[in-house]
Amino acid sequence: MDARIDDDGRVLTLTTGDATHRFHAIWLRDNAQDDETRAPGNGQRLISLRDIPADTRITDVSVDGRGVTVTFAPEGKDVLFDPGWLSRHAYGSGAGRPRGWIADDLTCWDAGLQDDVPVAPLDELETRGPALKDWIEQVAAYGFGKISGGPVAEGALFRVVDLFGYVRETNYGRLFEVRTEVNPTNLAFTGLGLQAHTDNPYRDPVPTIQVLYCLESSAAGGENMVVDGFAAALRLKDETPDFFDVLANHCARFEYAGEDGVCLTSRRPLIELAPDGELIGVRFNNRSLAAVTDVPFDRMETWYAAYRRLGEIIDDPAMEVTFRLEPGEAFIVDNTRVLHARKAYSGTGTRWLQGCYADKDGLRSLRDAMRRQSQEAAE
Amino acid sequence: MDARIDDDGRVLTLTTGDATHRFHAIWLRDNAQDDETRAPGNGQRLISLRDIPADTRITDVSVDGRGVTVTFAPEGKDVLFDPGWLSRHAYGSGAGRPRGWIADDLTCWDAGLQDDVPVAPLDELETRGPALKDWIEQVAAYGFGKISGGPVAEGALFRVVDLFGYVRETNYGRLFEVRTEVNPTNLAFTGLGLQAHTDNPYRDPVPTIQVLYCLESSAAGGENMVVDGFAAALRLKDETPDFFDVLANHCARFEYAGEDGVCLTSRRPLIELAPDGELIGVRFNNRSLAAVTDVPFDRMETWYAAYRRLGEIIDDPAMEVTFRLEPGEAFIVDNTRVLHARKAYSGTGTRWLQGCYADKDGLRSLRDAMRRQSQEAAE
């Protein structure tokens, strides 16, 4: 490895074989991993940027078997860097990614997933072994998964949440009953079919995970369907880039005020991008879309045409995975990405699901902690 | 009022006095408020856009004392619109708002708020009368408020959350103890001073509300401070627009992996904007900022200079409101906007707070429901 100080000590250039990485002095100093900069136990940074001189520069660098040692002025501080860590954290390579790029660890899908839906028995997942690791990896990748073999017991859905996180309680309660009600506060509590949708787009932040757990299922109809909203958004972009852009560039509005004392509103786009164009969220819910007032007049018809086409894509059977939940079965969706639907069902027989919300930070955290654990075990 | 059909029935133009508003046929039809389009009880839309013909146009319009009646083809459907509702939902007026605009119902603040901090006794708020309405309005506007006169009792902080919402449980528990620990998993659980920060930026979604409730306060030091992150971001923009842009245009990364089985990571900008430039979030936390790798090489030094300057603004006493919580007092912050800090405290005496997270959708919902209620009472 060759190490060179450039630009009067403002830049370190590291060359290993064909790979060249450049790091700024201020970035290196801020990311030092020594015990004075980072708390040894919990890894949190102990200093603020205000503790690092603004004119920080590199005065010396040396490479040996321990790693790359960098000397920073004016502190006169030596810091040892791990070359592997540096190459994994090299920056600036993301430039030029297309608008709508998705994270490497996500896999888009369509009806072809029908026979490969991630599914595992609840009690096996609860042993917290390889079955959980596999299932969590797949749920994170697809934004969707099933659970089988659970008890037919009220509240059993919380055992699903306990696998990875915590219930997000809302005005609907810690859990909500999905069955036909006489005076429904929400159309979900009727026998009507529901177009594929994400839940609670009128909430900000939306619940990022939904669990639906089946307790009774003897009614005709009522099948569940799921659609990958990221796949749908990217198909829209493929077909008509301007449709993707108009939905990403302007906020829609959502509202739910169906109960006394509740008036939930949000202002967010149907297709949400990070500042560098990463596709990070989809909202789609005809029932709670409020009057859209943040689209310029001369773009409103295009916005509606795009919204219509996105709906057609979502309704396309080629996009959907369909299944019928039996009592003791459940499914989980990433509610920022995967839409769910149900077919209408009739009054003969019963259909009873319990639902609850949770958040996906816990799911991703568990996945990454299990990855780290198996990596450490392998080392 | 004058009503005119334009563009072969694609546009309705309404003129009242000096005000002219234009609405597209498809927008009007989708936003019809009749009982076939919207469920009378809960207000949810009963139809999808797929139920509305793509070639919808207006064939007739008439104005009378009841409102504006519009006839849509090809459905042949008459819909009555309230002119007041239409003028409140006129669209396209937001064009040209500056990047970093903030919602009308927010009020930015600095140290000048010191003597006007929203504060109310807990038991008075719990009567759910005008005191709660005023306090909620102010907390929503300032992103911050205090509560006085609560009991010195563990778990009393949940009574604060019960005013407007629900606890967001995390790996830190339903509540967490903020006091000196021997082997802290988090630097918050030491006597160290903490620079003003937002909590848990490594979580996605972040908890949007934090409550900190004081149970013991005899240690020297440990005062709390809060800073309006929106005011800080807008000051940064005022001083150096490019600094605001570089922090808004590129994602930072945050990480917390201080406990077994926990590996929380996020990739979000320090300054978060809606697609139309609305300022909707600030993340700032030196302890959990991970290596930033999504900034192009030639912008990294600018990113660091901007991050440094934002920190200096946040540290400026002219921006901060300082107070000392006594036992039975609490404060609440909008964690997407308002940063909080604490001064270092010593080993003599004790300092014990309990903290928990919640979400601000409930707070905004309660505010809007109370507004609606007092409007209806006035009518």
Tab-separated table of N, CA and C in Angstrom, chain A residues 69-169:
chain	number	residue	atom	x	y	z
A	69	THR	N	-0.953	4.838	10.009
A	69	THR	CA	-0.894	5.800	11.105
A	69	THR	C	-0.802	7.210	10.527
A	70	VAL	N	-1.734	8.050	10.930
A	70	VAL	CA	-1.810	9.407	10.403
A	70	VAL	C	-1.559	10.380	11.549
A	71	THR	N	-0.711	11.370	11.308
A	71	THR	CA	-0.455	12.410	12.308
A	71	THR	C	-1.183	13.683	11.890
A	72	PHE	N	-2.006	14.208	12.811
A	72	PHE	CA	-2.787	15.402	12.519
A	72	PHE	C	-2.195	16.608	13.231
A	73	ALA	N	-2.073	17.724	12.505
A	73	ALA	CA	-1.735	19.014	13.092
A	73	ALA	C	-3.018	19.847	13.068
A	74	PRO	N	-3.194	20.833	13.916
A	74	PRO	CA	-2.256	21.259	14.959
A	74	PRO	C	-2.329	20.425	16.243
A	75	GLU	N	-3.184	19.395	16.304
A	75	GLU	CA	-3.277	18.640	17.547
A	75	GLU	C	-2.013	17.846	17.862
A	76	GLY	N	-1.234	17.516	16.813
A	76	GLY	CA	-0.088	16.641	17.034
A	76	GLY	C	-0.508	15.251	17.458
A	77	LYS	N	-1.657	14.808	16.916
A	77	LYS	CA	-2.253	13.545	17.353
A	77	LYS	C	-2.016	12.448	16.318
A	78	ASP	N	-1.565	11.279	16.787
A	78	ASP	CA	-1.407	10.116	15.906
A	78	ASP	C	-2.647	9.242	15.995
A	79	VAL	N	-3.152	8.836	14.860
A	79	VAL	CA	-4.321	7.955	14.839
A	79	VAL	C	-4.034	6.784	13.903
A	80	LEU	N	-4.337	5.587	14.392
A	80	LEU	CA	-4.145	4.376	13.589
A	80	LEU	C	-5.455	4.013	12.890
A	81	PHE	N	-5.406	3.841	11.572
A	81	PHE	CA	-6.592	3.439	10.809
A	81	PHE	C	-6.408	2.034	10.252
A	82	ASP	N	-7.498	1.296	10.232
A	82	ASP	CA	-7.508	-0.033	9.625
A	82	ASP	C	-7.748	0.134	8.120
A	83	PRO	N	-6.830	-0.339	7.285
A	83	PRO	CA	-6.983	-0.143	5.827
A	83	PRO	C	-8.292	-0.732	5.294
A	84	GLY	N	-8.727	-1.854	5.863
A	84	GLY	CA	-9.993	-2.464	5.426
A	84	GLY	C	-11.165	-1.540	5.717
A	85	TRP	N	-11.170	-0.952	6.904
A	85	TRP	CA	-12.232	-0.020	7.272
A	85	TRP	C	-12.219	1.179	6.318
A	86	LEU	N	-11.018	1.685	6.022
A	86	LEU	CA	-10.931	2.845	5.119
A	86	LEU	C	-11.487	2.503	3.742
A	87	SER	N	-11.140	1.327	3.233
A	87	SER	CA	-11.597	1.044	1.862
A	87	SER	C	-13.107	0.792	1.841
A	88	ARG	N	-13.638	0.243	2.934
A	88	ARG	CA	-15.103	0.063	3.002
A	88	ARG	C	-15.834	1.402	3.131
A	89	HIS	N	-15.150	2.406	3.620
A	89	HIS	CA	-15.807	3.705	3.829
A	89	HIS	C	-15.328	4.782	2.866
A	90	ALA	N	-14.687	4.351	1.787
A	90	ALA	CA	-14.282	5.316	0.763
A	90	ALA	C	-15.529	6.028	0.253
A	91	TYR	N	-15.405	7.317	-0.034
A	91	TYR	CA	-16.613	8.075	-0.348
A	91	TYR	C	-16.575	8.692	-1.742
A	92	GLY	N	-17.772	9.103	-2.139
A	92	GLY	CA	-17.863	9.815	-3.402
A	92	GLY	C	-18.134	8.913	-4.588
A	93	SER	N	-18.297	7.608	-4.327
A	93	SER	CA	-18.484	6.693	-5.449
A	93	SER	C	-19.927	6.630	-5.932
A	94	GLY	N	-20.853	7.180	-5.147
A	94	GLY	CA	-22.272	7.054	-5.488
A	94	GLY	C	-22.741	7.999	-6.575
A	95	ALA	N	-21.886	8.890	-7.005
A	95	ALA	CA	-22.314	9.883	-7.998
A	95	ALA	C	-22.818	9.183	-9.257
A	96	GLY	N	-23.825	9.743	-9.861
A	96	GLY	CA	-24.300	9.229	-11.123
A	96	GLY	C	-25.280	8.083	-11.008
A	97	ARG	N	-25.702	7.754	-9.788
A	97	ARG	CA	-26.739	6.730	-9.699
A	97	ARG	C	-28.034	7.297	-10.244
A	98	PRO	N	-28.826	6.481	-10.955
A	98	PRO	CA	-30.047	7.016	-11.561
A	98	PRO	C	-31.083	7.358	-10.493
A	99	ARG	N	-31.892	8.339	-10.750
A	99	ARG	CA	-33.005	8.685	-9.876
A	99	ARG	C	-33.867	7.441	-9.688
A	100	GLY	N	-34.238	7.140	-8.445
A	100	GLY	CA	-35.029	5.941	-8.192
A	100	GLY	C	-34.179	4.716	-7.909
A	101	TRP	N	-32.881	4.898	-7.685
A	101	TRP	CA	-32.045	3.731	-7.326
A	101	TRP	C	-32.524	3.184	-5.990
A	102	ILE	N	-32.337	1.881	-5.816
A	102	ILE	CA	-32.723	1.290	-4.530
A	102	ILE	C	-31.518	0.646	-3.864
A	103	ALA	N	-31.609	0.535	-2.539
A	103	ALA	CA	-30.491	0.009	-1.755
A	103	ALA	C	-30.148	-1.411	-2.216
A	104	ASP	N	-28.852	-1.743	-2.136
A	104	ASP	CA	-28.357	-3.038	-2.616
A	104	ASP	C	-29.043	-4.218	-1.938
A	105	ASP	N	-29.450	-4.040	-0.694
A	105	ASP	CA	-29.979	-5.197	0.027
A	105	ASP	C	-31.488	-5.385	-0.165
A	106	LEU	N	-32.082	-4.652	-1.103
A	106	LEU	CA	-33.495	-4.854	-1.429
A	106	LEU	C	-33.615	-5.640	-2.738
A	107	THR	N	-34.642	-6.463	-2.824
A	107	THR	CA	-34.921	-7.213	-4.049
A	107	THR	C	-36.349	-6.925	-4.482
A	108	CYS	N	-36.509	-6.347	-5.668
A	108	CYS	CA	-37.859	-6.093	-6.171
A	108	CYS	C	-38.475	-7.396	-6.668
A	109	TRP	N	-39.802	-7.453	-6.635
A	109	TRP	CA	-40.475	-8.698	-7.020
A	109	TRP	C	-41.834	-8.395	-7.634
A	110	ASP	N	-42.378	-9.438	-8.265
A	110	ASP	CA	-43.731	-9.353	-8.811
A	110	ASP	C	-44.416	-10.691	-8.557
A	111	ALA	N	-45.423	-11.034	-9.373
A	111	ALA	CA	-46.182	-12.262	-9.132
A	111	ALA	C	-45.293	-13.506	-9.150
A	112	GLY	N	-44.133	-13.403	-9.735
A	112	GLY	CA	-43.200	-14.528	-9.765
A	112	GLY	C	-42.760	-14.996	-8.396
A	113	LEU	N	-42.979	-14.148	-7.383
A	113	LEU	CA	-42.599	-14.534	-6.017
A	113	LEU	C	-43.617	-15.479	-5.378
A	114	GLN	N	-44.762	-15.642	-6.066
A	114	GLN	CA	-45.893	-16.391	-5.495
A	114	GLN	C	-45.473	-17.687	-4.777
A	115	ASP	N	-44.588	-18.459	-5.390
A	115	ASP	CA	-44.233	-19.757	-4.793
A	115	ASP	C	-43.004	-19.698	-3.898
A	116	ASP	N	-42.457	-18.499	-3.730
A	116	ASP	CA	-41.247	-18.369	-2.908
A	116	ASP	C	-41.410	-17.347	-1.797
A	117	VAL	N	-42.622	-17.179	-1.339
A	117	VAL	CA	-42.864	-16.211	-0.270
A	117	VAL	C	-42.113	-16.656	0.990
A	118	PRO	N	-41.371	-15.733	1.606
A	118	PRO	CA	-40.697	-16.093	2.855
A	118	PRO	C	-41.741	-16.512	3.887
A	119	VAL	N	-41.599	-17.697	4.436
A	119	VAL	CA	-42.556	-18.164	5.438
A	119	VAL	C	-41.830	-19.068	6.422
A	120	ALA	N	-42.196	-18.978	7.676
A	120	ALA	CA	-41.580	-19.838	8.694
A	120	ALA	C	-42.552	-19.997	9.848
A	121	PRO	N	-42.469	-21.130	10.554
A	121	PRO	CA	-43.349	-21.341	11.704
A	121	PRO	C	-42.947	-20.431	12.865
A	122	LEU	N	-43.952	-19.915	13.551
A	122	LEU	CA	-43.698	-18.954	14.624
A	122	LEU	C	-42.777	-19.526	15.698
A	123	ASP	N	-43.045	-20.754	16.122
A	123	ASP	CA	-42.236	-21.274	17.236
A	123	ASP	C	-40.785	-21.490	16.830
A	124	GLU	N	-40.552	-21.794	15.547
A	124	GLU	CA	-39.166	-21.955	15.101
A	124	GLU	C	-38.456	-20.598	15.083
A	125	LEU	N	-39.190	-19.558	14.641
A	125	LEU	CA	-38.593	-18.220	14.653
A	125	LEU	C	-38.239	-17.804	16.076
A	126	GLU	N	-39.073	-18.223	17.007
A	126	GLU	CA	-38.872	-17.791	18.397
A	126	GLU	C	-37.651	-18.429	19.063
A	127	THR	N	-37.075	-19.430	18.436
A	127	THR	CA	-35.823	-19.964	18.999
A	127	THR	C	-34.657	-19.025	18.698
A	128	ARG	N	-34.902	-18.017	17.830
A	128	ARG	CA	-33.921	-16.977	17.513
A	128	ARG	C	-32.644	-17.550	16.889
A	129	GLY	N	-32.775	-18.621	16.159
A	129	GLY	CA	-31.630	-19.255	15.508
A	129	GLY	C	-31.588	-18.938	14.026
A	130	PRO	N	-31.025	-19.849	13.245
A	130	PRO	CA	-30.849	-19.618	11.794
A	130	PRO	C	-32.166	-19.364	11.060
A	131	ALA	N	-33.264	-19.992	11.522
A	131	ALA	CA	-34.544	-19.770	10.838
A	131	ALA	C	-34.936	-18.296	10.926
A	132	LEU	N	-34.726	-17.702	12.081
A	132	LEU	CA	-35.051	-16.279	12.236
A	132	LEU	C	-34.129	-15.433	11.363
A	133	LYS	N	-32.851	-15.792	11.352
A	133	LYS	CA	-31.901	-15.019	10.540
A	133	LYS	C	-32.312	-15.047	9.062
A	134	ASP	N	-32.647	-16.244	8.557
A	134	ASP	CA	-33.068	-16.359	7.161
A	134	ASP	C	-34.341	-15.570	6.893
A	135	TRP	N	-35.298	-15.728	7.770
A	135	TRP	CA	-36.595	-15.080	7.575
A	135	TRP	C	-36.452	-13.557	7.615
A	136	ILE	N	-35.690	-13.064	8.588
A	136	ILE	CA	-35.489	-11.614	8.708
A	136	ILE	C	-34.769	-11.070	7.475
A	137	GLU	N	-33.766	-11.803	6.995
A	137	GLU	CA	-33.050	-11.367	5.789
A	137	GLU	C	-34.023	-11.240	4.619
A	138	GLN	N	-34.900	-12.223	4.477
A	138	GLN	CA	-35.829	-12.205	3.351
A	138	GLN	C	-36.900	-11.130	3.520
A	139	VAL	N	-37.405	-10.991	4.726
A	139	VAL	CA	-38.414	-9.954	4.959
A	139	VAL	C	-37.815	-8.578	4.682
A	140	ALA	N	-36.568	-8.382	5.082
A	140	ALA	CA	-35.915	-7.094	4.816
A	140	ALA	C	-35.715	-6.901	3.308
A	141	ALA	N	-35.377	-7.965	2.612
A	141	ALA	CA	-35.105	-7.853	1.171
A	141	ALA	C	-36.388	-7.642	0.363
A	142	TYR	N	-37.447	-8.389	0.704
A	142	TYR	CA	-38.699	-8.327	-0.055
A	142	TYR	C	-39.707	-7.333	0.538
A	143	GLY	N	-39.493	-6.942	1.790
A	143	GLY	CA	-40.464	-6.059	2.447
A	143	GLY	C	-41.751	-6.773	2.796
A	144	PHE	N	-41.676	-8.091	2.935
A	144	PHE	CA	-42.886	-8.879	3.095
A	144	PHE	C	-42.525	-10.297	3.513
A	145	GLY	N	-43.346	-10.907	4.360
A	145	GLY	CA	-43.135	-12.302	4.725
A	145	GLY	C	-44.346	-12.854	5.451
A	146	LYS	N	-44.403	-14.170	5.531
A	146	LYS	CA	-45.513	-14.836	6.215
A	146	LYS	C	-45.011	-15.614	7.420
A	147	ILE	N	-45.958	-15.891	8.301
A	147	ILE	CA	-45.687	-16.710	9.471
A	147	ILE	C	-46.771	-17.770	9.545
A	148	SER	N	-46.394	-18.980	9.858
A	148	SER	CA	-47.361	-20.078	9.915
A	148	SER	C	-47.345	-20.700	11.306
A	149	GLY	N	-48.356	-21.491	11.550
A	149	GLY	CA	-48.340	-22.336	12.743
A	149	GLY	C	-48.434	-21.625	14.075
A	150	GLY	N	-48.947	-20.406	14.072
A	150	GLY	CA	-49.117	-19.708	15.352
A	150	GLY	C	-50.398	-20.159	16.025
A	151	PRO	N	-50.574	-19.807	17.279
A	151	PRO	CA	-51.796	-20.180	17.979
A	151	PRO	C	-52.989	-19.357	17.489
A	152	VAL	N	-54.177	-19.941	17.603
A	152	VAL	CA	-55.384	-19.178	17.295
A	152	VAL	C	-55.814	-18.526	18.597
A	153	ALA	N	-55.173	-17.403	18.892
A	153	ALA	CA	-55.381	-16.757	20.191
A	153	ALA	C	-55.280	-15.258	20.020
A	154	GLU	N	-56.208	-14.555	20.649
A	154	GLU	CA	-56.150	-13.100	20.586
A	154	GLU	C	-54.813	-12.610	21.134
A	155	GLY	N	-54.265	-11.604	20.458
A	155	GLY	CA	-53.011	-11.021	20.929
A	155	GLY	C	-51.771	-11.793	20.493
A	156	ALA	N	-51.959	-12.927	19.821
A	156	ALA	CA	-50.787	-13.703	19.389
A	156	ALA	C	-49.940	-12.908	18.401
A	157	LEU	N	-50.544	-11.927	17.738
A	157	LEU	CA	-49.765	-11.119	16.785
A	157	LEU	C	-48.604	-10.396	17.466
A	158	PHE	N	-48.737	-10.141	18.771
A	158	PHE	CA	-47.630	-9.467	19.459
A	158	PHE	C	-46.381	-10.354	19.510
A	159	ARG	N	-46.602	-11.675	19.428
A	159	ARG	CA	-45.430	-12.562	19.404
A	159	ARG	C	-44.639	-12.368	18.115
A	160	VAL	N	-45.331	-12.004	17.047
A	160	VAL	CA	-44.632	-11.709	15.791
A	160	VAL	C	-43.778	-10.450	15.962
A	161	VAL	N	-44.376	-9.411	16.545
A	161	VAL	CA	-43.630	-8.165	16.744
A	161	VAL	C	-42.442	-8.387	17.688
A	162	ASP	N	-42.665	-9.217	18.728
A	162	ASP	CA	-41.597	-9.466	19.696
A	162	ASP	C	-40.353	-10.073	19.049
A	163	LEU	N	-40.503	-10.666	17.878
A	163	LEU	CA	-39.348	-11.245	17.195
A	163	LEU	C	-38.301	-10.190	16.886
A	164	PHE	N	-38.745	-8.956	16.609
A	164	PHE	CA	-37.784	-7.967	16.099
A	164	PHE	C	-37.973	-6.560	16.637
A	165	GLY	N	-39.089	-6.282	17.306
A	165	GLY	CA	-39.276	-4.874	17.641
A	165	GLY	C	-40.371	-4.621	18.642
A	166	TYR	N	-41.059	-3.522	18.444
A	166	TYR	CA	-41.987	-2.994	19.431
A	166	TYR	C	-43.239	-2.508	18.725
A	167	VAL	N	-44.352	-2.691	19.373
A	167	VAL	CA	-45.629	-2.242	18.814
A	167	VAL	C	-45.674	-0.719	18.751
A	168	ARG	N	-46.103	-0.181	17.639
A	168	ARG	CA	-46.397	1.261	17.561
A	168	ARG	C	-47.893	1.436	17.820
A	169	GLU	N	-48.221	1.856	19.026
A	169	GLU	CA	-49.622	2.080	19.373
A	169	GLU	C	-50.128	3.340	18.674
